[in-house]
Every structure is written in structure tokens, then in C-alpha cells.
């Protein structure tokens, strides 16, 4: 379960995915808010899902908010899977086994953060979740839940 206090949790994205379970619906204005951190607790990337009337996602320190695919499953209970390959800079986001985002970070993708590499080239060793911002996550885990 998600702690109600800001907390960091170990994560090795090269060996496991991050799984987040929500029961949020479009228009609820709830948010999945996960920041990646390195060993020194510095920001090393982030991914947010915002349940606006048209759900959106943000790849932190990279680009502006983008609309999620129209393939977003309509089920209230959602299992989100976040995959991040640090070597290739590939990010994948799926919901209930439907792939919604599949992108490789680059200067062409990260158009609003000129210094995106400063964050995303740090070695991710943990995730940081702050329930002040993360209002949608019911549960999270790395690997298999």
C-alpha cells in the first residue's frame, strides 16, 4: 500500500518494472506521481499520470503534458506498468496490459527541458512517492505484485 508520508523505495529499473494500481477515473483530477532518484537522492526522471477529463502523462524533466492514447482501458481498476531501460533511454507505460506510451528519450522528444540528460542519465536506484501529490495510487510494487 502507498504510505501517506513522502518515502523512497528501492528500484532497479533494469531488472524490474514499476507497477502502480489505481481506481481513478477520467475527470477525477487524481494523479499518479512517481519520481526516480539516484543513490544521492537526486532526481533522475519522473512519470506522472493525471486523470483530467482527457487523461494525460508527463515524462518529467523532458516534455510537456501529453494526452494518453485513446486506447486507455475503461475499467475503473487499473494496473499501470512503467518500464524504463536506462541504457537505451526507452520508456514504456501500459495500463491493464495495453501499451499506451513507447518512446525513446532524445533531444527531439525532450523539447521543453534542454538539460534533460542531467536528470535522465543519472543511475536510478529508487523511486520517490509523495502522497501530497500522488492521490491516485492505491498500491505499488516493483517486479510482480
Short mmCIF file of C-alpha atoms in Angstrom, two decimals:
data_model
loop_
_atom_site.label_atom_id
_atom_site.label_comp_id
_atom_site.label_asym_id
_atom_site.label_seq_id
_atom_site.Cartn_x
_atom_site.Cartn_y
_atom_site.Cartn_z
CA UNK A 1 0.00 0.00 0.00
CA UNK A 2 1.04 3.57 -0.53
CA UNK A 3 2.38 5.28 2.53
CA UNK A 4 0.82 8.66 3.28
CA UNK A 5 4.23 10.16 4.05
CA UNK A 6 6.85 11.03 1.43
CA UNK A 7 9.01 7.95 1.04
CA UNK A 8 11.69 6.41 -1.14
CA UNK A 9 11.70 2.76 -2.12
CA UNK A 10 14.46 0.73 -3.81
CA UNK A 11 14.04 0.11 -7.54
CA UNK A 12 16.30 -1.29 -10.23
CA UNK A 13 14.53 -0.43 -13.49
CA UNK A 14 16.88 -2.64 -15.50
CA UNK A 15 15.62 -5.72 -13.67
CA UNK A 16 12.00 -4.94 -12.82
CA UNK A 17 9.09 -2.77 -13.82
CA UNK A 18 7.24 -0.42 -11.53
CA UNK A 19 3.62 -1.47 -11.01
CA UNK A 20 1.02 1.02 -9.74
CA UNK A 21 -2.59 0.10 -9.03
CA UNK A 22 -5.27 2.79 -9.23
CA UNK A 23 -9.04 3.02 -9.22
CA UNK A 24 -9.20 6.55 -10.64
CA UNK A 25 -11.39 7.69 -13.48
CA UNK A 26 -11.03 10.38 -16.11
CA UNK A 27 -12.05 13.76 -14.71
CA UNK A 28 -11.26 12.91 -11.08
CA UNK A 29 -8.14 15.13 -11.18
CA UNK A 30 -6.26 12.48 -9.24
CA UNK A 31 -2.62 11.88 -10.06
CA UNK A 32 -0.03 9.11 -10.08
CA UNK A 33 3.18 10.92 -9.10
CA UNK A 34 6.44 8.98 -9.17
CA UNK A 35 9.90 10.45 -9.25
CA UNK A 36 13.01 8.40 -9.97
CA UNK A 37 16.05 9.07 -7.77
CA UNK A 38 19.71 8.12 -7.75
CA UNK A 39 21.81 6.92 -4.83
CA UNK A 40 22.40 10.54 -3.73
CA UNK A 41 18.62 11.12 -3.72
CA UNK A 42 18.84 13.45 -6.75
CA UNK A 43 16.02 13.49 -9.30
CA UNK A 44 16.76 11.03 -12.11
CA UNK A 45 13.50 11.29 -14.04
CA UNK A 46 9.77 11.15 -13.31
CA UNK A 47 6.50 9.89 -14.70
CA UNK A 48 3.11 11.29 -13.76
CA UNK A 49 -0.39 10.29 -14.85
CA UNK A 50 -3.07 12.95 -14.45
CA UNK A 51 -6.72 11.87 -14.55
CA UNK A 52 -8.09 15.02 -16.17
CA UNK A 53 -11.20 14.83 -18.37
CA UNK A 54 -8.72 13.66 -21.02
CA UNK A 55 -6.09 11.68 -19.05
CA UNK A 56 -2.55 12.89 -19.60
CA UNK A 57 1.00 11.84 -18.80
CA UNK A 58 4.19 13.75 -18.14
CA UNK A 59 7.69 12.43 -18.62
CA UNK A 60 9.42 14.57 -16.07
CA UNK A 61 12.33 16.80 -16.95
CA UNK A 62 11.68 16.14 -20.62
CA UNK A 63 8.49 17.37 -22.26
CA UNK A 64 5.10 18.97 -21.63
CA UNK A 65 1.94 17.11 -20.66
CA UNK A 66 0.64 14.84 -23.42
CA UNK A 67 -2.73 13.14 -23.81
CA UNK A 68 -2.80 9.43 -23.17
CA UNK A 69 -3.81 7.20 -26.03
CA UNK A 70 -7.50 6.73 -26.72
CA UNK A 71 -6.81 3.04 -26.03
CA UNK A 72 -6.88 3.71 -22.29
CA UNK A 73 -8.88 0.85 -20.73
CA UNK A 74 -12.25 1.98 -19.39
CA UNK A 75 -12.10 -0.28 -16.31
CA UNK A 76 -12.03 1.67 -13.04
CA UNK A 77 -9.42 -0.67 -11.53
CA UNK A 78 -6.20 -0.15 -13.43
CA UNK A 79 -2.80 -1.82 -13.21
CA UNK A 80 -0.14 0.52 -14.59
CA UNK A 81 3.25 -0.81 -15.65
CA UNK A 82 6.17 1.59 -16.05
CA UNK A 83 9.26 0.22 -17.81
CA UNK A 84 12.48 2.15 -18.15
CA UNK A 85 15.63 0.92 -19.87
CA UNK A 86 18.45 3.14 -18.65
CA UNK A 87 20.89 2.14 -21.41
CA UNK A 88 18.57 2.86 -24.34
CA UNK A 89 16.50 5.59 -22.60
CA UNK A 90 13.29 3.73 -23.57
CA UNK A 91 10.15 4.40 -21.52
CA UNK A 92 7.00 2.31 -21.80
CA UNK A 93 3.72 2.86 -19.99
CA UNK A 94 0.96 0.30 -20.13
CA UNK A 95 -2.40 0.05 -18.42
CA UNK A 96 -4.18 -3.29 -17.92
CA UNK A 97 -1.70 -4.80 -20.42
CA UNK A 98 -2.48 -2.20 -23.12
CA UNK A 99 0.66 -0.35 -24.26
CA UNK A 100 -0.08 3.40 -24.18
CA UNK A 101 3.36 5.03 -24.38
CA UNK A 102 6.51 3.71 -26.03
CA UNK A 103 9.15 6.37 -26.50
CA UNK A 104 12.90 6.82 -26.50
CA UNK A 105 14.17 9.96 -24.81
CA UNK A 106 16.08 12.22 -27.15
CA UNK A 107 16.53 15.90 -27.98
CA UNK A 108 13.59 15.55 -30.39
CA UNK A 109 11.32 14.17 -27.64
CA UNK A 110 12.55 16.26 -24.71
CA UNK A 111 11.77 19.62 -26.24
CA UNK A 112 10.97 21.65 -23.12
CA UNK A 113 13.96 20.65 -20.98
CA UNK A 114 17.26 21.43 -22.69
CA UNK A 115 19.12 19.83 -19.77
CA UNK A 116 17.03 16.62 -19.71
CA UNK A 117 20.17 14.46 -19.83
CA UNK A 118 21.26 15.92 -16.46
CA UNK A 119 18.36 14.04 -14.89
CA UNK A 120 17.78 11.01 -17.08
CA UNK A 121 21.44 9.94 -17.30
CA UNK A 122 21.66 9.52 -13.52
CA UNK A 123 21.61 5.90 -12.35
CA UNK A 124 18.14 5.16 -10.94
CA UNK A 125 18.26 3.25 -7.65
CA UNK A 126 14.92 4.18 -6.07
CA UNK A 127 11.55 5.78 -6.53
CA UNK A 128 10.16 8.64 -4.52
CA UNK A 129 6.43 8.92 -3.90
CA UNK A 130 4.83 11.83 -2.10
CA UNK A 131 1.12 11.40 -1.35
CA UNK A 132 0.77 15.17 -1.19
CA UNK A 133 0.90 14.91 -4.99
CA UNK A 134 0.16 11.23 -5.62
CA UNK A 135 -3.54 10.98 -4.94
CA UNK A 136 -4.38 8.06 -7.25
CA UNK A 137 -2.05 5.20 -6.26
CA UNK A 138 -3.71 2.51 -4.17
CA UNK A 139 -0.71 0.19 -4.25
CA UNK A 140 2.67 0.00 -5.91
CA UNK A 141 5.43 -2.56 -6.20
CA UNK A 142 8.42 -3.40 -8.30
CA UNK A 143 8.52 -6.62 -10.28
CA UNK A 144 5.48 -8.80 -9.68
CA UNK A 145 2.69 -7.75 -7.32
#
